[in-house]
Amino acid sequence: QVRLVESGGGSVQAGQPLRLRCAASGFTESNICMGWFRQAPGKEREGVARILPGGLYPTYDDSVKGRFSISRDNAGNTIYLLMNSLKPEDTAMYYCAAGECTNWTLRDKKGVNYWGQGTQVTVSP
């Protein structure tokens, strides 16, 4: 059984950093991409960042490019999202996502196989 467990959310002031962590277990497939989505109240869940096995080819939504950085550990089952220069509009529940790389992108989450329970990030002005 696959489990994705997020941690690291919290409340910060604008401009401060936060680092999220997602620890995965139970993968049986190969070629698993992992990433982060976020969902603010009343809005659709949107892709934030995605990374391939081996920590290759990180991709980002334009809204976080240059501020957020995704990384993946050597074993491949833990990812991190370092969020710098946080803005109030970054406030959302952040979800870890995983699935076969060919099945999903940041703009098309239908093929995501696994989701974490979410961790709240709140940024005050």
PDB file of C-alpha atoms in Angstrom:
ATOM      1  CA  GLN A   1       0.000   0.000   0.000  1.00  0.00           C
ATOM      2  CA  VAL A   2       1.426   3.356  -1.026  1.00  0.00           C
ATOM      3  CA  ARG A   3       1.568   6.132   1.548  1.00  0.00           C
ATOM      4  CA  LEU A   4       2.591   9.742   1.067  1.00  0.00           C
ATOM      5  CA  VAL A   5       3.132  11.691   4.271  1.00  0.00           C
ATOM      6  CA  GLU A   6       3.692  15.437   4.150  1.00  0.00           C
ATOM      7  CA  SER A   7       5.200  17.618   6.838  1.00  0.00           C
ATOM      8  CA  GLY A   8       6.651  21.091   7.248  1.00  0.00           C
ATOM      9  CA  GLY A   9       3.677  23.342   6.717  1.00  0.00           C
ATOM     10  CA  GLY A  10       2.933  26.246   9.009  1.00  0.00           C
ATOM     11  CA  SER A  11       2.213  29.940   9.325  1.00  0.00           C
ATOM     12  CA  VAL A  12       4.821  32.499   8.313  1.00  0.00           C
ATOM     13  CA  GLN A  13       5.022  36.135   7.340  1.00  0.00           C
ATOM     14  CA  ALA A  14       5.487  37.213   3.760  1.00  0.00           C
ATOM     15  CA  GLY A  15       9.078  36.932   2.632  1.00  0.00           C
ATOM     16  CA  GLN A  16       9.968  34.115   4.990  1.00  0.00           C
ATOM     17  CA  PRO A  17      10.843  30.593   3.844  1.00  0.00           C
ATOM     18  CA  LEU A  18       9.325  27.181   4.547  1.00  0.00           C
ATOM     19  CA  ARG A  19      10.380  23.694   3.549  1.00  0.00           C
ATOM     20  CA  LEU A  20       7.891  20.932   2.936  1.00  0.00           C
ATOM     21  CA  ARG A  21       8.768  17.261   3.024  1.00  0.00           C
ATOM     22  CA  CYS A  22       6.946  14.280   1.564  1.00  0.00           C
ATOM     23  CA  ALA A  23       7.991  10.761   2.523  1.00  0.00           C
ATOM     24  CA  ALA A  24       6.651   7.984   0.333  1.00  0.00           C
ATOM     25  CA  SER A  25       6.524   4.247   0.915  1.00  0.00           C
ATOM     26  CA  GLY A  26       5.131   1.226  -0.821  1.00  0.00           C
ATOM     27  CA  PHE A  27       5.861   2.047  -4.463  1.00  0.00           C
ATOM     28  CA  THR A  28       5.916  -1.031  -6.664  1.00  0.00           C
ATOM     29  CA  GLU A  29       6.038   0.771  -9.987  1.00  0.00           C
ATOM     30  CA  SER A  30       9.130   2.185 -11.592  1.00  0.00           C
ATOM     31  CA  ASN A  31       9.395   5.597 -13.265  1.00  0.00           C
ATOM     32  CA  ILE A  32       7.443   7.369 -10.542  1.00  0.00           C
ATOM     33  CA  CYS A  33       7.355  11.139 -10.755  1.00  0.00           C
ATOM     34  CA  MET A  34       6.609  13.033  -7.571  1.00  0.00           C
ATOM     35  CA  GLY A  35       5.499  16.580  -7.017  1.00  0.00           C
ATOM     36  CA  TRP A  36       3.407  19.157  -5.215  1.00  0.00           C
ATOM     37  CA  PHE A  37      -0.018  20.579  -5.850  1.00  0.00           C
ATOM     38  CA  ARG A  38      -1.837  23.205  -3.828  1.00  0.00           C
ATOM     39  CA  GLN A  39      -5.429  24.148  -3.268  1.00  0.00           C
ATOM     40  CA  ALA A  40      -6.702  27.409  -1.822  1.00  0.00           C
ATOM     41  CA  PRO A  41     -10.273  27.705  -0.492  1.00  0.00           C
ATOM     42  CA  GLY A  42     -12.751  27.956  -3.351  1.00  0.00           C
ATOM     43  CA  LYS A  43     -10.109  27.258  -5.987  1.00  0.00           C
ATOM     44  CA  GLU A  44      -9.104  24.260  -8.025  1.00  0.00           C
ATOM     45  CA  ARG A  45      -6.090  22.178  -7.077  1.00  0.00           C
ATOM     46  CA  GLU A  46      -3.137  23.420  -9.127  1.00  0.00           C
ATOM     47  CA  GLY A  47       0.287  22.040  -9.897  1.00  0.00           C
ATOM     48  CA  VAL A  48       3.265  23.676  -8.219  1.00  0.00           C
ATOM     49  CA  ALA A  49       6.352  21.561  -8.920  1.00  0.00           C
ATOM     50  CA  ARG A  50       7.254  18.127 -10.266  1.00  0.00           C
ATOM     51  CA  ILE A  51      10.411  16.046 -10.386  1.00  0.00           C
ATOM     52  CA  LEU A  52      11.486  12.882 -12.166  1.00  0.00           C
ATOM     53  CA  PRO A  53      13.216   9.849 -10.686  1.00  0.00           C
ATOM     54  CA  GLY A  54      16.816  10.570  -9.817  1.00  0.00           C
ATOM     55  CA  GLY A  55      15.967  14.175  -9.107  1.00  0.00           C
ATOM     56  CA  LEU A  56      15.983  15.033 -12.773  1.00  0.00           C
ATOM     57  CA  TYR A  57      14.169  17.740 -14.698  1.00  0.00           C
ATOM     58  CA  PRO A  58      12.400  19.714 -12.010  1.00  0.00           C
ATOM     59  CA  THR A  59       9.536  21.760 -13.428  1.00  0.00           C
ATOM     60  CA  TYR A  60       7.546  24.580 -11.876  1.00  0.00           C
ATOM     61  CA  ASP A  61       4.395  26.546 -12.329  1.00  0.00           C
ATOM     62  CA  ASP A  62       5.154  30.070 -13.503  1.00  0.00           C
ATOM     63  CA  SER A  63       3.728  31.493 -10.273  1.00  0.00           C
ATOM     64  CA  VAL A  64       6.516  29.936  -8.182  1.00  0.00           C
ATOM     65  CA  LYS A  65       9.413  29.832 -10.638  1.00  0.00           C
ATOM     66  CA  GLY A  66      12.506  31.389  -9.130  1.00  0.00           C
ATOM     67  CA  ARG A  67      11.110  31.194  -5.594  1.00  0.00           C
ATOM     68  CA  PHE A  68      10.421  27.488  -5.020  1.00  0.00           C
ATOM     69  CA  SER A  69      12.821  24.580  -5.444  1.00  0.00           C
ATOM     70  CA  ILE A  70      11.914  20.889  -5.546  1.00  0.00           C
ATOM     71  CA  SER A  71      14.409  18.152  -4.788  1.00  0.00           C
ATOM     72  CA  ARG A  72      14.405  14.396  -4.346  1.00  0.00           C
ATOM     73  CA  ASP A  73      16.638  12.205  -2.215  1.00  0.00           C
ATOM     74  CA  ASN A  74      18.893   9.518  -3.664  1.00  0.00           C
ATOM     75  CA  ALA A  75      16.609   6.678  -2.635  1.00  0.00           C
ATOM     76  CA  GLY A  76      13.872   8.422  -4.565  1.00  0.00           C
ATOM     77  CA  ASN A  77      11.153   8.176  -1.980  1.00  0.00           C
ATOM     78  CA  THR A  78      11.365  11.552  -0.302  1.00  0.00           C
ATOM     79  CA  ILE A  79      10.899  14.926  -1.898  1.00  0.00           C
ATOM     80  CA  TYR A  80      11.250  18.420  -0.568  1.00  0.00           C
ATOM     81  CA  LEU A  81       9.823  21.771  -1.569  1.00  0.00           C
ATOM     82  CA  LEU A  82      11.862  24.742  -0.448  1.00  0.00           C
ATOM     83  CA  MET A  83       9.677  27.806  -0.637  1.00  0.00           C
ATOM     84  CA  ASN A  84      11.435  31.163  -0.503  1.00  0.00           C
ATOM     85  CA  SER A  85      10.019  34.676  -0.688  1.00  0.00           C
ATOM     86  CA  LEU A  86       6.583  33.439   0.275  1.00  0.00           C
ATOM     87  CA  LYS A  87       3.607  35.619  -0.607  1.00  0.00           C
ATOM     88  CA  PRO A  88       0.088  35.708   0.853  1.00  0.00           C
ATOM     89  CA  GLU A  89      -1.171  34.253  -2.428  1.00  0.00           C
ATOM     90  CA  ASP A  90       0.876  31.116  -1.710  1.00  0.00           C
ATOM     91  CA  THR A  91      -1.518  30.348   1.145  1.00  0.00           C
ATOM     92  CA  ALA A  92      -3.094  26.948   0.464  1.00  0.00           C
ATOM     93  CA  MET A  93      -3.189  23.308   1.442  1.00  0.00           C
ATOM     94  CA  TYR A  94      -0.191  21.669  -0.201  1.00  0.00           C
ATOM     95  CA  TYR A  95      -0.501  18.091  -1.388  1.00  0.00           C
ATOM     96  CA  CYS A  96       2.204  15.636  -2.307  1.00  0.00           C
ATOM     97  CA  ALA A  97       1.490  13.711  -5.498  1.00  0.00           C
ATOM     98  CA  ALA A  98       3.014  10.679  -7.189  1.00  0.00           C
ATOM     99  CA  GLY A  99       2.380   8.584 -10.250  1.00  0.00           C
ATOM    100  CA  GLU A 100       3.853   7.143 -13.414  1.00  0.00           C
ATOM    101  CA  CYS A 101       5.662   9.947 -15.162  1.00  0.00           C
ATOM    102  CA  THR A 102       3.838   9.490 -18.452  1.00  0.00           C
ATOM    103  CA  ASN A 103       0.434   9.797 -16.816  1.00  0.00           C
ATOM    104  CA  TRP A 104       0.449  13.304 -15.368  1.00  0.00           C
ATOM    105  CA  THR A 105       1.868  16.788 -15.539  1.00  0.00           C
ATOM    106  CA  LEU A 106       1.479  19.920 -13.479  1.00  0.00           C
ATOM    107  CA  ARG A 107      -1.409  20.952 -15.726  1.00  0.00           C
ATOM    108  CA  ASP A 108      -3.059  17.537 -15.961  1.00  0.00           C
ATOM    109  CA  LYS A 109      -3.454  15.806 -12.623  1.00  0.00           C
ATOM    110  CA  LYS A 110      -5.967  13.166 -13.751  1.00  0.00           C
ATOM    111  CA  GLY A 111      -3.257  10.535 -13.934  1.00  0.00           C
ATOM    112  CA  VAL A 112      -1.848  11.102 -10.459  1.00  0.00           C
ATOM    113  CA  ASN A 113      -2.052   7.733  -8.740  1.00  0.00           C
ATOM    114  CA  TYR A 114      -1.323   8.747  -5.177  1.00  0.00           C
ATOM    115  CA  TRP A 115      -2.020  11.771  -2.981  1.00  0.00           C
ATOM    116  CA  GLY A 116      -0.902  12.746   0.490  1.00  0.00           C
ATOM    117  CA  GLN A 117      -3.255  14.096   3.120  1.00  0.00           C
ATOM    118  CA  GLY A 118      -2.026  17.677   2.714  1.00  0.00           C
ATOM    119  CA  THR A 119      -0.178  20.199   4.840  1.00  0.00           C
ATOM    120  CA  GLN A 120      -1.387  23.764   5.364  1.00  0.00           C
ATOM    121  CA  VAL A 121       0.762  26.743   4.438  1.00  0.00           C
ATOM    122  CA  THR A 122      -0.448  30.152   5.569  1.00  0.00           C
ATOM    123  CA  VAL A 123       1.392  33.333   4.635  1.00  0.00           C
ATOM    124  CA  SER A 124       0.404  36.582   6.309  1.00  0.00           C
ATOM    125  CA  PRO A 125       1.165  40.034   4.841  1.00  0.00           C
TER     126      PRO A 125
END
